[in-house]
Tab-separated table of N, CA and C in Angstrom:
chain	number	residue	atom	x	y	z
A	7	MET	N	110.468	80.461	122.901
A	7	MET	CA	110.328	79.473	121.872
A	7	MET	C	111.087	79.942	120.634
A	8	LYS	N	111.861	79.065	120.038
A	8	LYS	CA	112.650	79.403	118.866
A	8	LYS	C	111.792	79.265	117.615
A	9	GLU	N	111.903	80.256	116.712
A	9	GLU	CA	111.160	80.237	115.448
A	9	GLU	C	111.842	79.275	114.477
A	10	ALA	N	111.038	78.611	113.656
A	10	ALA	CA	111.569	77.730	112.624
A	10	ALA	C	112.268	78.571	111.556
A	11	ALA	N	113.235	77.962	110.868
A	11	ALA	CA	113.956	78.671	109.813
A	11	ALA	C	112.980	79.160	108.758
A	12	GLY	N	113.113	80.423	108.360
A	12	GLY	CA	112.247	80.998	107.349
A	12	GLY	C	110.921	81.509	107.873
A	13	THR	N	110.652	81.316	109.152
A	13	THR	CA	109.409	81.788	109.753
A	13	THR	C	109.623	83.192	110.296
A	14	PRO	N	108.729	84.133	109.931
A	14	PRO	CA	108.899	85.489	110.474
A	14	PRO	C	108.719	85.479	111.992
A	15	PRO	N	109.365	86.384	112.693
A	15	PRO	CA	109.225	86.413	114.146
A	15	PRO	C	107.788	86.717	114.550
A	16	ARG	N	107.386	86.193	115.685
A	16	ARG	CA	106.042	86.429	116.208
A	16	ARG	C	105.970	87.863	116.718
A	17	VAL	N	105.013	88.613	116.220
A	17	VAL	CA	104.827	90.010	116.607
A	17	VAL	C	103.551	90.083	117.442
A	18	VAL	N	103.650	90.702	118.620
A	18	VAL	CA	102.519	90.779	119.543
A	18	VAL	C	102.276	92.241	119.894
A	19	ARG	N	101.013	92.656	119.863
A	19	ARG	CA	100.617	94.013	120.220
A	19	ARG	C	99.335	93.947	121.041
A	20	SER	N	99.088	94.970	121.841
A	20	SER	CA	97.875	95.013	122.663
A	20	SER	C	96.680	95.564	121.892
A	21	SER	N	96.951	96.295	120.796
A	21	SER	CA	95.871	96.824	119.966
A	21	SER	C	96.329	96.855	118.513
A	22	GLN	N	95.392	97.035	117.619
A	22	GLN	CA	95.693	97.035	116.196
A	22	GLN	C	96.614	98.201	115.854
A	23	PRO	N	97.799	97.910	115.306
A	23	PRO	CA	98.724	98.999	114.983
A	23	PRO	C	98.279	99.758	113.733
A	24	ALA	N	98.633	101.016	113.663
A	24	ALA	CA	98.317	101.836	112.495
A	24	ALA	C	99.231	101.478	111.324
A	25	GLN	N	100.464	101.094	111.636
A	25	GLN	CA	101.439	100.695	110.619
A	25	GLN	C	102.008	99.340	110.995
A	26	CYS	N	102.480	98.633	109.997
A	26	CYS	CA	103.079	97.321	110.221
A	26	CYS	C	104.384	97.465	110.993
A	27	PRO	N	104.550	96.722	112.089
A	27	PRO	CA	105.798	96.788	112.846
A	27	PRO	C	106.974	96.161	112.102
A	28	ALA	N	106.711	95.373	111.063
A	28	ALA	CA	107.794	94.728	110.314
A	28	ALA	C	108.285	95.587	109.158
A	29	CYS	N	107.348	96.120	108.341
A	29	CYS	CA	107.758	96.848	107.131
A	29	CYS	C	107.419	98.333	107.174
A	30	GLY	N	106.629	98.760	108.159
A	30	GLY	CA	106.233	100.158	108.251
A	30	GLY	C	105.100	100.529	107.315
A	31	GLY	N	104.609	99.552	106.558
A	31	GLY	CA	103.536	99.798	105.598
A	31	GLY	C	102.162	99.644	106.208
A	32	GLY	N	101.205	99.654	105.360
A	32	GLY	CA	99.839	99.484	105.806
A	32	GLY	C	98.908	99.576	104.623
A	33	PRO	N	97.661	99.441	104.859
A	33	PRO	CA	97.060	99.338	106.178
A	33	PRO	C	97.261	97.960	106.805
A	34	VAL	N	97.097	97.916	108.119
A	34	VAL	CA	97.086	96.664	108.858
A	34	VAL	C	95.614	96.295	109.035
A	35	ALA	N	95.244	95.150	108.511
A	35	ALA	CA	93.842	94.740	108.473
A	35	ALA	C	93.514	93.743	109.581
A	36	ARG	N	92.260	93.767	110.003
A	36	ARG	CA	91.751	92.754	110.933
A	36	ARG	C	91.561	91.463	110.148
A	37	ILE	N	91.935	90.335	110.731
A	37	ILE	CA	91.741	89.044	110.080
A	37	ILE	C	90.333	88.561	110.407
A	38	PHE	N	89.540	88.387	109.369
A	38	PHE	CA	88.144	87.970	109.499
A	38	PHE	C	88.071	86.473	109.249
A	39	ARG	N	87.571	85.734	110.237
A	39	ARG	CA	87.477	84.275	110.127
A	39	ARG	C	86.020	83.839	110.132
A	40	GLY	N	85.799	82.667	109.593
A	40	GLY	CA	84.457	82.121	109.546
A	40	GLY	C	83.981	82.038	108.112
A	41	MET	N	82.693	81.936	107.953
A	41	MET	CA	82.074	81.823	106.633
A	41	MET	C	81.278	83.096	106.371
A	42	PRO	N	81.913	84.129	105.827
A	42	PRO	CA	81.211	85.400	105.646
A	42	PRO	C	80.171	85.322	104.537
A	43	THR	N	79.162	86.132	104.685
A	43	THR	CA	78.197	86.330	103.617
A	43	THR	C	78.769	87.411	102.718
A	44	TYR	N	78.932	87.074	101.451
A	44	TYR	CA	79.508	88.053	100.540
A	44	TYR	C	78.464	89.111	100.222
A	45	ASP	N	78.836	90.369	100.451
A	45	ASP	CA	77.985	91.493	100.079
A	45	ASP	C	78.888	92.679	99.742
A	46	GLN	N	78.291	93.790	99.390
A	46	GLN	CA	79.085	94.947	98.981
A	46	GLN	C	79.909	95.517	100.128
A	47	LYS	N	79.403	95.463	101.360
A	47	LYS	CA	80.171	95.952	102.520
A	47	LYS	C	81.442	95.117	102.703
A	48	LEU	N	81.310	93.797	102.589
A	48	LEU	CA	82.483	92.933	102.701
A	48	LEU	C	83.492	93.281	101.613
A	49	GLN	N	83.030	93.437	100.393
A	49	GLN	CA	83.929	93.777	99.292
A	49	GLN	C	84.594	95.130	99.518
A	50	ASN	N	83.851	96.101	100.010
A	50	ASN	CA	84.419	97.423	100.300
A	50	ASN	C	85.495	97.343	101.373
A	51	ASP	N	85.244	96.547	102.427
A	51	ASP	CA	86.227	96.381	103.498
A	51	ASP	C	87.489	95.683	102.984
A	52	LEU	N	87.317	94.690	102.123
A	52	LEU	CA	88.469	94.008	101.522
A	52	LEU	C	89.269	94.967	100.641
A	53	ASP	N	88.563	95.707	99.789
A	53	ASP	CA	89.225	96.645	98.878
A	53	ASP	C	89.985	97.744	99.618
A	54	ALA	N	89.441	98.186	100.752
A	54	ALA	CA	90.057	99.270	101.525
A	54	ALA	C	91.164	98.779	102.452
A	55	GLY	N	91.350	97.463	102.575
A	55	GLY	CA	92.374	96.927	103.458
A	55	GLY	C	91.988	96.946	104.922
A	56	ARG	N	90.681	97.052	105.203
A	56	ARG	CA	90.234	97.016	106.605
A	56	ARG	C	90.192	95.593	107.139
A	57	ILE	N	89.949	94.618	106.247
A	57	ILE	CA	89.936	93.213	106.649
A	57	ILE	C	90.641	92.372	105.595
A	58	VAL	N	91.127	91.214	106.032
A	58	VAL	CA	91.595	90.156	105.143
A	58	VAL	C	90.889	88.888	105.585
A	59	LEU	N	90.655	87.982	104.654
A	59	LEU	CA	89.978	86.741	104.994
A	59	LEU	C	90.986	85.752	105.556
A	60	GLY	N	90.621	85.132	106.691
A	60	GLY	CA	91.538	84.235	107.375
A	60	GLY	C	91.135	82.781	107.340
A	61	GLY	N	90.095	82.452	106.599
A	61	GLY	CA	89.659	81.060	106.526
A	61	GLY	C	88.596	80.754	107.555
A	62	CYS	N	88.074	79.543	107.486
A	62	CYS	CA	86.953	79.194	108.362
A	62	CYS	C	87.377	78.369	109.571
A	63	VAL	N	88.610	77.895	109.605
A	63	VAL	CA	89.074	77.104	110.743
A	63	VAL	C	89.690	78.042	111.771
A	64	MET	N	89.183	77.986	112.995
A	64	MET	CA	89.681	78.847	114.063
A	64	MET	C	90.381	78.007	115.125
A	65	MET	N	91.528	78.499	115.565
A	65	MET	CA	92.309	77.822	116.594
A	65	MET	C	92.381	78.734	117.821
A	66	ASN	N	92.993	78.259	118.876
A	66	ASN	CA	93.105	79.049	120.102
A	66	ASN	C	94.144	80.160	119.999
A	67	ASP	N	95.092	80.029	119.078
A	67	ASP	CA	96.201	80.981	119.018
A	67	ASP	C	96.358	81.554	117.604
A	68	ASP	N	95.310	82.164	117.100
A	68	ASP	CA	95.347	82.755	115.770
A	68	ASP	C	95.760	84.221	115.851
A	69	PRO	N	96.449	84.728	114.825
A	69	PRO	CA	96.761	86.154	114.797
A	69	PRO	C	95.482	86.968	114.621
A	70	SER	N	95.511	88.213	115.059
A	70	SER	CA	94.345	89.097	114.972
A	70	SER	C	94.394	90.032	113.778
A	71	TRP	N	95.607	90.410	113.335
A	71	TRP	CA	95.759	91.390	112.272
A	71	TRP	C	96.827	90.922	111.292
A	72	GLN	N	96.783	91.503	110.081
A	72	GLN	CA	97.772	91.169	109.062
A	72	GLN	C	98.076	92.403	108.219
A	73	CYS	N	99.346	92.617	107.953
A	73	CYS	CA	99.761	93.723	107.091
A	73	CYS	C	99.331	93.413	105.660
A	74	THR	N	98.690	94.368	105.003
A	74	THR	CA	98.254	94.158	103.631
A	74	THR	C	99.400	94.323	102.638
A	75	GLN	N	100.548	94.825	103.093
A	75	GLN	CA	101.697	95.004	102.203
A	75	GLN	C	102.637	93.802	102.226
A	76	CYS	N	103.075	93.406	103.424
A	76	CYS	CA	104.077	92.334	103.516
A	76	CYS	C	103.519	91.010	104.044
A	77	GLY	N	102.300	91.030	104.559
A	77	GLY	CA	101.685	89.788	105.053
A	77	GLY	C	102.044	89.438	106.497
A	78	GLN	N	102.823	90.293	107.173
A	78	GLN	CA	103.180	90.017	108.565
A	78	GLN	C	101.912	89.856	109.406
A	79	GLN	N	101.832	88.769	110.134
A	79	GLN	CA	100.694	88.545	111.022
A	79	GLN	C	101.056	89.028	112.415
A	80	ILE	N	100.052	89.612	113.085
A	80	ILE	CA	100.255	90.231	114.395
A	80	ILE	C	99.261	89.624	115.371
A	81	TYR	N	99.774	89.196	116.503
A	81	TYR	CA	98.965	88.544	117.530
A	81	TYR	C	98.573	89.551	118.598
A	82	ARG	N	97.399	89.365	119.173
A	82	ARG	CA	96.932	90.215	120.273
A	82	ARG	C	97.500	89.681	121.579
A	83	SER	N	98.096	90.582	122.364
A	83	SER	CA	98.577	90.169	123.683
A	83	SER	C	97.391	90.048	124.632
A	84	GLU	N	97.560	89.215	125.626
A	84	GLU	CA	96.470	88.992	126.586
A	84	GLU	C	96.644	89.806	127.818
């Protein structure tokens, strides 16, 4: 499938990478979807780059991780 102009290439990995495959930065965070209850643990995870919020709408083909430096989204291979 051809990517649309200006769209970053689709990056697929079998597990969460330690560094971003696009920029080499990090941390690479898990994308947390749904309606989270805000508490100090959630804030700590956000501050540390362990998670990023992905919204409450979930689709069948959502990325699993996102680079906290460049925003590259990474999909889990099946």
